Every structure is written in C-alpha cells, then in structure tokens.
Short mmCIF file of N, CA, C and O in Angstrom, two decimals:
data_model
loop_
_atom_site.label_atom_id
_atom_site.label_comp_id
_atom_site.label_asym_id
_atom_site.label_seq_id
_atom_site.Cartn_x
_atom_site.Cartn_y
_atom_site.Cartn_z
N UNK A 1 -14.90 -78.48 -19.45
CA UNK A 1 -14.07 -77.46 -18.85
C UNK A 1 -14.98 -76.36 -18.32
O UNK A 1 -15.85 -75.87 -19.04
N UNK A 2 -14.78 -75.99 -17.14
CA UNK A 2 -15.53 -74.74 -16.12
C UNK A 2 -15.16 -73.61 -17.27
O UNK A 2 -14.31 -73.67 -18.16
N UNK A 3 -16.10 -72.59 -16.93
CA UNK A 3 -15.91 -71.50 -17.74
C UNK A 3 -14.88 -70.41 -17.25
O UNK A 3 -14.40 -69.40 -17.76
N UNK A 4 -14.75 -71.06 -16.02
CA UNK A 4 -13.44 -70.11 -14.95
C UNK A 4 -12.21 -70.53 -15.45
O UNK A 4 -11.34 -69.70 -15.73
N UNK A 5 -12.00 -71.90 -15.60
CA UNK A 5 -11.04 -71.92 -15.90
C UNK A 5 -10.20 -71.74 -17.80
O UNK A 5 -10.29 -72.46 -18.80
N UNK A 6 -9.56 -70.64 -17.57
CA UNK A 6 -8.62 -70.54 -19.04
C UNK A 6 -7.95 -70.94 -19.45
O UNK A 6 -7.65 -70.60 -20.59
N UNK A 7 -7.19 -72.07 -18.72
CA UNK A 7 -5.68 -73.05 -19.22
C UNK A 7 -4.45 -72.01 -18.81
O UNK A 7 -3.32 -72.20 -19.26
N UNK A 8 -4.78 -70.76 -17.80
CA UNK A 8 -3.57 -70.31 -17.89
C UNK A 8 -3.15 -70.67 -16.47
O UNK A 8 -3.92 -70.50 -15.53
N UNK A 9 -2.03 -71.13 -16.34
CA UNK A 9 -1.82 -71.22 -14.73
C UNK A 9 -0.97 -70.36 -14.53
O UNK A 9 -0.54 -69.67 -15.45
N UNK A 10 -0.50 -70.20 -13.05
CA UNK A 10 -0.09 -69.67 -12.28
C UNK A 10 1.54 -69.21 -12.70
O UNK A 10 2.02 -68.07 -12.72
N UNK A 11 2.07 -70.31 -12.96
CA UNK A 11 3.06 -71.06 -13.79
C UNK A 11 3.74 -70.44 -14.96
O UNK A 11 4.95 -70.22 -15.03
N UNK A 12 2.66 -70.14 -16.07
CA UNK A 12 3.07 -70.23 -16.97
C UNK A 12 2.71 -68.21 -17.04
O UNK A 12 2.96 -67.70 -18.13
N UNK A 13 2.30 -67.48 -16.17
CA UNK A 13 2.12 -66.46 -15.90
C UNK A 13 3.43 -66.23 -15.68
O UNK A 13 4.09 -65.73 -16.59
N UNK A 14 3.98 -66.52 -14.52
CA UNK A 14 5.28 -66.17 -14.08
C UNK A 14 6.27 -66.72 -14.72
O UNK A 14 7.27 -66.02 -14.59
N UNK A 15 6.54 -67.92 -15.55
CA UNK A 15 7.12 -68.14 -16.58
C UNK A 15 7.97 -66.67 -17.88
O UNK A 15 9.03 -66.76 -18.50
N UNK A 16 7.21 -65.77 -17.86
CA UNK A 16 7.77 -65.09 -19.04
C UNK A 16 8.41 -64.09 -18.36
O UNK A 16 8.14 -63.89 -17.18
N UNK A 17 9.47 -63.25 -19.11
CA UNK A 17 10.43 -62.29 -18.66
C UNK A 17 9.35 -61.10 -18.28
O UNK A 17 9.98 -60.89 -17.24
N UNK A 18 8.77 -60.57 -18.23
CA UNK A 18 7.71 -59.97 -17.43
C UNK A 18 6.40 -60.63 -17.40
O UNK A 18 5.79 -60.90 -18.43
N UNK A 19 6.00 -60.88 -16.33
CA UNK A 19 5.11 -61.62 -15.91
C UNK A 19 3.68 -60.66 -15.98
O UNK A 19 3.87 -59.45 -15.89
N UNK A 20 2.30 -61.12 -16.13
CA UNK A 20 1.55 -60.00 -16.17
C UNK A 20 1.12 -59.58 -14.35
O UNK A 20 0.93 -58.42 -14.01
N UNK A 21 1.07 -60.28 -13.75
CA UNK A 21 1.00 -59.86 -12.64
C UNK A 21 1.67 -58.66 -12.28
O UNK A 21 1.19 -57.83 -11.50
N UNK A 22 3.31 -58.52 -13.11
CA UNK A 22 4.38 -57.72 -12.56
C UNK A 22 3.87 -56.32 -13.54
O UNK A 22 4.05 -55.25 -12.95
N UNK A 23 3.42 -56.24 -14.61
CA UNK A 23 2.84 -55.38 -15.38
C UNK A 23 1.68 -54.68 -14.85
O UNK A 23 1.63 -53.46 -14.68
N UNK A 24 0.46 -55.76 -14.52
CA UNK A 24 -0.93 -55.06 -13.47
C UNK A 24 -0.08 -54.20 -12.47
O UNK A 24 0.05 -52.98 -12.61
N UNK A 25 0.50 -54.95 -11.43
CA UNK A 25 0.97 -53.99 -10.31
C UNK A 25 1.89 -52.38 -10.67
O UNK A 25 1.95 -51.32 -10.05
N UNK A 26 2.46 -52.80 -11.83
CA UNK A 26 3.16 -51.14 -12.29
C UNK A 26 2.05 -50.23 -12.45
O UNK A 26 1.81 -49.23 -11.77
N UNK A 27 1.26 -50.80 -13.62
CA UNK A 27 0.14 -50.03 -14.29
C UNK A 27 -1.12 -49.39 -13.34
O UNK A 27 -1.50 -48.24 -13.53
N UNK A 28 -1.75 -50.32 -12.25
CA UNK A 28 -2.41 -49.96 -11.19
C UNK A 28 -2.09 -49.12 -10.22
O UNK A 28 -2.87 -48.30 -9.74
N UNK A 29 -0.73 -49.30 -9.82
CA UNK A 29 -0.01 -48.71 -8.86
C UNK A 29 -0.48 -47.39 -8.20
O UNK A 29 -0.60 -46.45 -8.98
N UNK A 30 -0.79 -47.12 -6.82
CA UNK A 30 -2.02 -46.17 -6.42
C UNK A 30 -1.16 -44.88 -7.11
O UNK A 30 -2.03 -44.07 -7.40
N UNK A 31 0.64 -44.12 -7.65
CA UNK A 31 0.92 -43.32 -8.08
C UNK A 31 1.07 -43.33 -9.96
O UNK A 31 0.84 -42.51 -10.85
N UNK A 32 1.46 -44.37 -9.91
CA UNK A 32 1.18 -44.89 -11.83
C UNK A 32 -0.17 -44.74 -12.27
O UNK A 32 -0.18 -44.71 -13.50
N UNK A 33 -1.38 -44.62 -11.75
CA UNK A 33 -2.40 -44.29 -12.53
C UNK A 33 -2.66 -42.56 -12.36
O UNK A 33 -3.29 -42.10 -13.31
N UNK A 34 -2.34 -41.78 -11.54
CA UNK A 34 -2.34 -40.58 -11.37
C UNK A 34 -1.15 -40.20 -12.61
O UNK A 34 -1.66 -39.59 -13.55
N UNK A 35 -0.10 -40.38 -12.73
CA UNK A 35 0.57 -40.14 -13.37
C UNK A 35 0.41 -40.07 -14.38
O UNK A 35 0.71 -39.02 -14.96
N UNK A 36 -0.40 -41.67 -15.40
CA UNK A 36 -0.78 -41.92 -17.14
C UNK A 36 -1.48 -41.17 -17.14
O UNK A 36 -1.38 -40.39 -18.08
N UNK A 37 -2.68 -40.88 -16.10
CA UNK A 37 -3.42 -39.88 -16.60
C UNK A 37 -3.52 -38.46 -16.51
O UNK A 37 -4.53 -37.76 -16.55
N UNK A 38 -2.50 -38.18 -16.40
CA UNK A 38 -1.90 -37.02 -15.74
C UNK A 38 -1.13 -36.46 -17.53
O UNK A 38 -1.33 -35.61 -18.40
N UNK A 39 -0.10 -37.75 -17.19
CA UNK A 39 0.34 -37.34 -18.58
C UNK A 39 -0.03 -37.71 -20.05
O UNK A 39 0.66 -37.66 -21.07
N UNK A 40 -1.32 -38.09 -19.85
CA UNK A 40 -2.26 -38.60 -21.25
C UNK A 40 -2.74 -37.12 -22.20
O UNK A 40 -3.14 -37.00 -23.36
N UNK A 41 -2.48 -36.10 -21.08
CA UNK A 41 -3.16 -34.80 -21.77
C UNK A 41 -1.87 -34.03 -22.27
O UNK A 41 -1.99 -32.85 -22.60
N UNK A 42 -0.34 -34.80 -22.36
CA UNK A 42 0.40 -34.18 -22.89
C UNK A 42 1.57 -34.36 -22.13
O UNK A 42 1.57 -35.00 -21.08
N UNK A 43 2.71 -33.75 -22.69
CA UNK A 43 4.14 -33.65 -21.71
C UNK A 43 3.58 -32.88 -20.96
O UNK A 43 2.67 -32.09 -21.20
N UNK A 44 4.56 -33.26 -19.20
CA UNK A 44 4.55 -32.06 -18.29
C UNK A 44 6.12 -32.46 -18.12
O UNK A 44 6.74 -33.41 -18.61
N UNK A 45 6.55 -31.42 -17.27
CA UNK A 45 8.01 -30.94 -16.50
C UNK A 45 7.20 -31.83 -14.87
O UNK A 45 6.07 -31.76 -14.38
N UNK A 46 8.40 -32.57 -14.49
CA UNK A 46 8.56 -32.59 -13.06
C UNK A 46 7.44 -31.92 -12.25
O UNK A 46 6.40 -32.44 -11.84
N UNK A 47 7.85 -30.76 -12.12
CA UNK A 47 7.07 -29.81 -10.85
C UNK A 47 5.61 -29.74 -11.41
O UNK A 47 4.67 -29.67 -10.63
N UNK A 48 5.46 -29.76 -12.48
CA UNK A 48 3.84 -29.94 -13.17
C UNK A 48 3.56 -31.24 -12.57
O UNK A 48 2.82 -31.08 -11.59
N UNK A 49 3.75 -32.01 -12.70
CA UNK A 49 3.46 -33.07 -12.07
C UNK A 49 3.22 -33.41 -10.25
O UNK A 49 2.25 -33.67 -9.54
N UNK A 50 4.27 -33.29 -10.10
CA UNK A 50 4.16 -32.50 -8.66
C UNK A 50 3.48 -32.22 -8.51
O UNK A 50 2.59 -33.01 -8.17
N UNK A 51 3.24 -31.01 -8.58
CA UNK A 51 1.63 -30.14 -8.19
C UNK A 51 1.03 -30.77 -8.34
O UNK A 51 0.53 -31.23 -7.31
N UNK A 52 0.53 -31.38 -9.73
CA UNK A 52 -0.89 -31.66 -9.71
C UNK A 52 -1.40 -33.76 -8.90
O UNK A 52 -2.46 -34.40 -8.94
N UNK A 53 -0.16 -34.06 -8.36
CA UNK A 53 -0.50 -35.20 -7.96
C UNK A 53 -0.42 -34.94 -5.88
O UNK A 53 0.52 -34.63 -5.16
N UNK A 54 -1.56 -35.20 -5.64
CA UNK A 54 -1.96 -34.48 -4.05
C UNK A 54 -1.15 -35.52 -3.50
O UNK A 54 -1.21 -36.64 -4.01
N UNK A 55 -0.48 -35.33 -2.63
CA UNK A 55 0.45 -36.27 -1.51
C UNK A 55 1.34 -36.86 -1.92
O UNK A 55 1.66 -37.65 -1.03
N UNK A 56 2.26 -37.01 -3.14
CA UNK A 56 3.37 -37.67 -3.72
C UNK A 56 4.33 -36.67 -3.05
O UNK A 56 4.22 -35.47 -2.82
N UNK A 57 5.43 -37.65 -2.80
CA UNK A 57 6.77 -36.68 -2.35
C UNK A 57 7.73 -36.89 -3.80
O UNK A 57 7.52 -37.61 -4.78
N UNK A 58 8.61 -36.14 -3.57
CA UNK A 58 8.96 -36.20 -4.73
C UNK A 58 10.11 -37.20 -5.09
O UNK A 58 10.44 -37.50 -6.24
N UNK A 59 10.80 -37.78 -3.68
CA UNK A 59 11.19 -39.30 -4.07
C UNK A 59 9.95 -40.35 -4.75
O UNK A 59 10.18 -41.20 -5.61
N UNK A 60 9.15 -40.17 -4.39
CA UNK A 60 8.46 -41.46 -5.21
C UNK A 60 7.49 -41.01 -6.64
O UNK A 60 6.95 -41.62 -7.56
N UNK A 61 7.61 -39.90 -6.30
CA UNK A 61 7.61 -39.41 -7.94
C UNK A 61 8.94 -39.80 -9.00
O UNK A 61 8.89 -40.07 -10.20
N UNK A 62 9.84 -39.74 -8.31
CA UNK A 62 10.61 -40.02 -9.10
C UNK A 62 11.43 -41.62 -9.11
O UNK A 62 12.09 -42.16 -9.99
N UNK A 63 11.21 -41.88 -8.30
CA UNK A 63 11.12 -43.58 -8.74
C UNK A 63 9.88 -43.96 -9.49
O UNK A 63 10.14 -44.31 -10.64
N UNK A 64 8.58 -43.99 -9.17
CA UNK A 64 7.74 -43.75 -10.45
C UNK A 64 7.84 -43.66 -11.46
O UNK A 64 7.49 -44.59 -12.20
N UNK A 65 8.43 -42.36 -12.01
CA UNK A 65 8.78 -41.99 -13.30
C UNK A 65 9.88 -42.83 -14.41
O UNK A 65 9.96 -43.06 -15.62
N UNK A 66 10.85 -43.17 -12.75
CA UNK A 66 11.85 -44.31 -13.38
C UNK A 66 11.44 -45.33 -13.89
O UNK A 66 11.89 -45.72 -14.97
N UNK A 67 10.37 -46.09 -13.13
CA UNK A 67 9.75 -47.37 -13.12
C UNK A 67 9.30 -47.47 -14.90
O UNK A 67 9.71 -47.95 -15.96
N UNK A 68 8.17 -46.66 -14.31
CA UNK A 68 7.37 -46.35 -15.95
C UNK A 68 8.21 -46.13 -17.00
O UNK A 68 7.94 -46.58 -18.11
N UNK A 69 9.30 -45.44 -16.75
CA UNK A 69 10.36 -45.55 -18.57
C UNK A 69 10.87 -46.29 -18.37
O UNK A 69 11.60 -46.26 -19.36
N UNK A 70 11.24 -47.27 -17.71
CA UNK A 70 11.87 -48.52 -17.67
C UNK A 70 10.90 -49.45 -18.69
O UNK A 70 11.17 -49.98 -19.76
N UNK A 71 9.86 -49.44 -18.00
CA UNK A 71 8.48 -50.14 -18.52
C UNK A 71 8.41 -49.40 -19.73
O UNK A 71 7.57 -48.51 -19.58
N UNK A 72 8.92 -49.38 -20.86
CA UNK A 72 8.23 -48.30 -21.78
C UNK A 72 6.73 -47.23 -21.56
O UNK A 72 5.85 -47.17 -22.42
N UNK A 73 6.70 -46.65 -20.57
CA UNK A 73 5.07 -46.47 -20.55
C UNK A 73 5.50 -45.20 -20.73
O UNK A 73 4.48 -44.63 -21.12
N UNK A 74 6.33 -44.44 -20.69
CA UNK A 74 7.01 -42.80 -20.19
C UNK A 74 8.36 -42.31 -21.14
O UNK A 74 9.29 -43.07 -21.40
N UNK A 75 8.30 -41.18 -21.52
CA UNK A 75 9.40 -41.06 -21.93
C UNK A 75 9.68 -39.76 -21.32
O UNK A 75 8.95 -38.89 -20.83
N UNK A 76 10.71 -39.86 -21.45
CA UNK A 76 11.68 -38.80 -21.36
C UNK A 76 12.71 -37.77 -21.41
O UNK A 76 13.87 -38.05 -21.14
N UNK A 77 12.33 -36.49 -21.75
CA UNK A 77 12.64 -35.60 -22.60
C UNK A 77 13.39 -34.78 -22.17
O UNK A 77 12.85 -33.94 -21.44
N UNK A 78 14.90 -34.62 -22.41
CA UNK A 78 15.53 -33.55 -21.77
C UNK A 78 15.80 -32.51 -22.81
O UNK A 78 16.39 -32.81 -23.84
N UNK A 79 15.27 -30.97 -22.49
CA UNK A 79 15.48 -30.17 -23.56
C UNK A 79 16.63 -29.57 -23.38
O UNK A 79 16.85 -29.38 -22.18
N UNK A 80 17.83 -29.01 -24.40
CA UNK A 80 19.14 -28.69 -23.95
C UNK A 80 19.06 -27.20 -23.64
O UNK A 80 19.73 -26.39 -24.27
N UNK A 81 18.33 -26.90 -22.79
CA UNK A 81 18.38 -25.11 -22.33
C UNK A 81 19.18 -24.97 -20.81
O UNK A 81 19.63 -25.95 -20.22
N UNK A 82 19.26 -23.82 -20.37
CA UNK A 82 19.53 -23.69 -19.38
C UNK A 82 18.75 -22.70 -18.47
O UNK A 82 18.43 -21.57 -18.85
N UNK A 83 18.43 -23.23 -17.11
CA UNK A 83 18.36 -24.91 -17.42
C UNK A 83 18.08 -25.43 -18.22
O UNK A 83 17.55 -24.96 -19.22
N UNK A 84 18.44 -26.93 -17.97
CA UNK A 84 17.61 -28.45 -18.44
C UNK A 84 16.31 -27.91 -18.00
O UNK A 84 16.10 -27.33 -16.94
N UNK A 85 15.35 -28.22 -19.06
CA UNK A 85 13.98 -28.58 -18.81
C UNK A 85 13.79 -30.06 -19.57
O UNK A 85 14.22 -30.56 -20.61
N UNK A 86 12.83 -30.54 -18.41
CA UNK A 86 12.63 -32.14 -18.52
C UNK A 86 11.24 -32.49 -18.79
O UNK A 86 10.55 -32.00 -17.90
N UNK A 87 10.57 -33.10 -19.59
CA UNK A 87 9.43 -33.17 -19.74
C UNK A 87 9.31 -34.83 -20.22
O UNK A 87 10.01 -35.43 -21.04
N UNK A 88 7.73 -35.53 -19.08
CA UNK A 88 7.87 -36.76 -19.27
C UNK A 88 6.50 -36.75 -20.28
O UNK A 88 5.77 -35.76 -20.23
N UNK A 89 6.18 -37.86 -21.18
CA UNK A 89 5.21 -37.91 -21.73
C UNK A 89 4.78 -39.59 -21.92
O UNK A 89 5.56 -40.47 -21.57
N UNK A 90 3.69 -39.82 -22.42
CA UNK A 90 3.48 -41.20 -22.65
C UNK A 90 3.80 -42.21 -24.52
O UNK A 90 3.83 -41.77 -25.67
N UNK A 91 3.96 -43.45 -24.02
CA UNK A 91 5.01 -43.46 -24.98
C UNK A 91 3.64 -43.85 -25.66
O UNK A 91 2.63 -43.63 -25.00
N UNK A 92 3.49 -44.58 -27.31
CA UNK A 92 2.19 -44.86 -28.06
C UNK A 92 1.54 -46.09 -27.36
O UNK A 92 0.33 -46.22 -27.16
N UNK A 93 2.47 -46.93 -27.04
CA UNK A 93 2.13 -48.24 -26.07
C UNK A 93 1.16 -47.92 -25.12
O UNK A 93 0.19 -48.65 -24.92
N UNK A 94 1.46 -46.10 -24.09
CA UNK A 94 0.53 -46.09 -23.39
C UNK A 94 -0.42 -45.44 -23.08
O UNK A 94 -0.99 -45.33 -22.00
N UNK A 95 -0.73 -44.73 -24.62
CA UNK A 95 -1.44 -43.93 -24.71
C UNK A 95 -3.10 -44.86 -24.98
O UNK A 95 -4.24 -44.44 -25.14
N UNK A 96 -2.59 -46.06 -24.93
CA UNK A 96 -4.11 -47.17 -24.68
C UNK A 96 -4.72 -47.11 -23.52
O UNK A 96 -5.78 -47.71 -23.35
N UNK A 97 -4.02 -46.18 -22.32
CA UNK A 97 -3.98 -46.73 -20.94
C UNK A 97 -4.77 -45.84 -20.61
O UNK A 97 -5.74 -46.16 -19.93
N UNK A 98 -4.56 -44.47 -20.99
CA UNK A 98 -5.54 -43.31 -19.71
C UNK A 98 -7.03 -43.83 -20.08
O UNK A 98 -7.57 -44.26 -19.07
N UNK A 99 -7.73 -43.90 -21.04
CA UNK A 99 -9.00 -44.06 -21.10
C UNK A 99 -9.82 -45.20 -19.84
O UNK A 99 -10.82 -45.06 -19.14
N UNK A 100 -8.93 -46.21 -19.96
CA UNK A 100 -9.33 -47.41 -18.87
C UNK A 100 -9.51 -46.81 -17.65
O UNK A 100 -10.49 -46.92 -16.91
N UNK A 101 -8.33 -46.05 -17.46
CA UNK A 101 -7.46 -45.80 -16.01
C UNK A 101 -8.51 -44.55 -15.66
O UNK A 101 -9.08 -44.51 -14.56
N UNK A 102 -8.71 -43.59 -16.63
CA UNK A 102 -9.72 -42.64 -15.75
C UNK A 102 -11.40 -43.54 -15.70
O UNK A 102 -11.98 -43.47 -14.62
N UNK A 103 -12.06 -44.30 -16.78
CA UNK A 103 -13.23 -44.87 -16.44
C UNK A 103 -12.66 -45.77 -14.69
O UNK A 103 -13.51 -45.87 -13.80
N UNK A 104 -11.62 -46.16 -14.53
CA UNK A 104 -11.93 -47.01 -13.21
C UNK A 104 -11.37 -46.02 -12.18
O UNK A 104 -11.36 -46.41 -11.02
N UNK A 105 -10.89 -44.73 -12.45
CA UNK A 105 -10.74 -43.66 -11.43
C UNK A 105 -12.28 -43.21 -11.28
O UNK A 105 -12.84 -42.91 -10.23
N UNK A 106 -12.60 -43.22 -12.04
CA UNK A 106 -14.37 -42.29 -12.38
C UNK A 106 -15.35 -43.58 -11.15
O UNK A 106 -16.13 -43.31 -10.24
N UNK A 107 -14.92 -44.75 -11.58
CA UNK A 107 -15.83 -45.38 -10.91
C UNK A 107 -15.35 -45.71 -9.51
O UNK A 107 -16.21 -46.10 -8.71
N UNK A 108 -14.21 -45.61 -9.16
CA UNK A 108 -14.05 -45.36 -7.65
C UNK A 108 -14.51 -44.22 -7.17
O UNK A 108 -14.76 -44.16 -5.97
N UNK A 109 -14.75 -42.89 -8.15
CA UNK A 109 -14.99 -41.48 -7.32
C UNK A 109 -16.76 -41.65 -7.43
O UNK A 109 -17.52 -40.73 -7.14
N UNK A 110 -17.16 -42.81 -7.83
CA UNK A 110 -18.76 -42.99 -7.97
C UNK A 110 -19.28 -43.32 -6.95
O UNK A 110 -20.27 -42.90 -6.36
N UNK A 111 -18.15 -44.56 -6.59
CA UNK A 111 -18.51 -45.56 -5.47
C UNK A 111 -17.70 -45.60 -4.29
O UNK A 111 -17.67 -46.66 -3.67
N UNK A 112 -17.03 -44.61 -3.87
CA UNK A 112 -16.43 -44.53 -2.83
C UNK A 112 -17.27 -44.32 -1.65
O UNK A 112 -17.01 -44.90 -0.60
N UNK A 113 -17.96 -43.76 -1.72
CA UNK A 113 -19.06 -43.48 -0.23
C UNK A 113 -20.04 -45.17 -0.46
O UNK A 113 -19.93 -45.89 0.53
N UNK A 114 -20.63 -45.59 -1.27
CA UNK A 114 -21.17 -46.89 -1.02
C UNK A 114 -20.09 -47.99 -0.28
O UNK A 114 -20.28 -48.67 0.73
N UNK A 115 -18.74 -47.90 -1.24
CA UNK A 115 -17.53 -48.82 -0.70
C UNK A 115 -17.63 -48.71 1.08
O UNK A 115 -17.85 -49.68 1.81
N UNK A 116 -17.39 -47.21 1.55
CA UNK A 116 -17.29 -46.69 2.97
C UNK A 116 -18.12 -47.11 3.66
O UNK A 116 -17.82 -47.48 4.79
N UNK A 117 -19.87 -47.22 3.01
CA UNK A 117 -20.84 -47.89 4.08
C UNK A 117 -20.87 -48.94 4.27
O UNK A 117 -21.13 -49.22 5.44
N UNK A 118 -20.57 -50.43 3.08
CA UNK A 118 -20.42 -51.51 3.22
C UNK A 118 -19.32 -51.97 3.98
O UNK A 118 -19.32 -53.09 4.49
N UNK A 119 -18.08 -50.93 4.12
CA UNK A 119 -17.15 -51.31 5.75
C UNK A 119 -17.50 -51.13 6.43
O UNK A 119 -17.03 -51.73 7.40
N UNK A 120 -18.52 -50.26 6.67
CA UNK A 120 -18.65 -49.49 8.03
C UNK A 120 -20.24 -50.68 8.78
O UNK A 120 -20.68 -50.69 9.93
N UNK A 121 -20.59 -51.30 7.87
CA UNK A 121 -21.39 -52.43 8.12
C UNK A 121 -21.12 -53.67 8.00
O UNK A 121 -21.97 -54.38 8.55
N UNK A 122 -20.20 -54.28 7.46
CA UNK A 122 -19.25 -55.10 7.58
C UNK A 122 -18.48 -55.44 9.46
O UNK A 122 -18.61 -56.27 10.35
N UNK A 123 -17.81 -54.37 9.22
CA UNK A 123 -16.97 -53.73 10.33
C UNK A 123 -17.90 -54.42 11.62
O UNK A 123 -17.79 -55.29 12.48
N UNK A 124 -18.93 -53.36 11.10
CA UNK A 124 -20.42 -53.80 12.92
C UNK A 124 -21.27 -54.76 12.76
O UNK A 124 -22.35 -54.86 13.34
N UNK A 125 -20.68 -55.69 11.75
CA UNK A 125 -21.60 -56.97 11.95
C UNK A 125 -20.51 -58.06 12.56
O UNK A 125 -20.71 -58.64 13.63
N UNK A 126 -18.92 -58.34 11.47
CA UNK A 126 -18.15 -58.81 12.19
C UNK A 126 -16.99 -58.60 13.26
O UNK A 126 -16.35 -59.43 13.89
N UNK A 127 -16.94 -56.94 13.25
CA UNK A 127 -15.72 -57.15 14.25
C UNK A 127 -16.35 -55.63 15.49
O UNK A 127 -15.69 -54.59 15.59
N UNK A 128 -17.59 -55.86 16.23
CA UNK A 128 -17.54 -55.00 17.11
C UNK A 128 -17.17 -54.49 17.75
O UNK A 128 -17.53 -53.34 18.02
N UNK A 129 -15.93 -55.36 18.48
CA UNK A 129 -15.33 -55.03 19.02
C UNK A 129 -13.96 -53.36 18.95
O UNK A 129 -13.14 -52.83 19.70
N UNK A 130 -14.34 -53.24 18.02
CA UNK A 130 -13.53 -52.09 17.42
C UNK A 130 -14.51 -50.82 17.37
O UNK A 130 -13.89 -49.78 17.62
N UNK A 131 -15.87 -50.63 17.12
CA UNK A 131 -16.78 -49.49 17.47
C UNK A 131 -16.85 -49.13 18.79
O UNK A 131 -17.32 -48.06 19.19
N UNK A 132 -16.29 -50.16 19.61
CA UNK A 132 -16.35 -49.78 21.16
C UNK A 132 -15.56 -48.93 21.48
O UNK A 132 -15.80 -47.92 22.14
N UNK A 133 -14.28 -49.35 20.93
CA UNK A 133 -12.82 -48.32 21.20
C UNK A 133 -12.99 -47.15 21.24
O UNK A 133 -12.04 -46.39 21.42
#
C-alpha cells in the first residue's frame, strides 16, 4: 500500500451526516477564521465584531454567525437588558481552533509577498499575454 493512500475514499467521506469536507469549508471559510479568532479572546457583541473584521457587511456576518452556532462552534448569548445585548463566544469544541487558525493566518501574513511573486512569475512565464494588456 502507497503511503498516500489511507483507505479513506471519497465515498465514505461523504457518507456521514456531516461530511469533513463540509466541516473544512465552514471552519476555513475566508469570514469563519476571522471570526474564531476574533472570538477566541472572549465574548464580543455584534458591532465588536463588526468593527474589528475589515470588509464584512453585516449580512454575512450574520449568516456566519448563524452557520457557526448551527455548527456548534459559537454560542450565543442574549442578555435580558434593555436593550438586548448579544454576545457570541466560542463553544469548548472550539476553543481547539484559534491556535491552528492564527499559526496559518500568521503564515499567510509571512508569505503573502513570496505567494505574489511566484504569480507574478508564473503569470509571465505562462500566460503573457495578459502583461501586455
């Protein structure tokens, strides 16, 4: 047996009531990792969140937020004042998650300018036609 191969197929991935494929894509998700690690340092309210996530509107913040407590990853806290103040936090399940999620944020903010030159040489070896434009 190749060392590539694990016995898991394709199959038997998508076989179970959440599939891990369907789990990677929540958890990766370019606004789900801003978020765990966002809220790994504690509850925030909505607009805390907001702010601190650059270019989210706040529809997909809040499908987000849905997603993730759906997913157990988020909870959600309504305090009975008036207003409601709402505060989301991470549930114990995903408090495994920020550590990963900022080392592979850390290493995209390492390697983002190398990533940029290897397109940008890529780019002008196979598709010249586009530096001309």
């Amino acid at each position: 047996m190749s060392q590539r191969n694990t016995e898991v197929t394709v199959q038997a991935v998508n076989a179970h009531p959440c599939p891990v494929r369907e789990v990677l894509d929540r958890v990766a998700g370019k606004w789900s990792v801003q978020i765990l690690v966002a809220a790994s340092r504690g509850p925030l309210r909505f607009t805390e969140l907001e702010r601190g996530i650059d270019g989210i509107s706040r529809r997909m913040l809040t499908l987000t937020l849905r997603n993730l407590e759906r997913d157990g990853l988020v909870t959600r806290t309504v305090h009975p004042t008036v207003p409601p103040r709402v505060e989301y936090g991470l549930t114990p399940m995903a408090l495994e998650l920020p550590g990963t999620l900022q080392r592979l944020t850390d290493w995209a903010e390492r390697n983002r300018g190398h990533i940029a030159q290897a397109r940008a040489a890529y780019d002008a070896e196979h598709r010249p036609e586009l530096l001309d434009a």
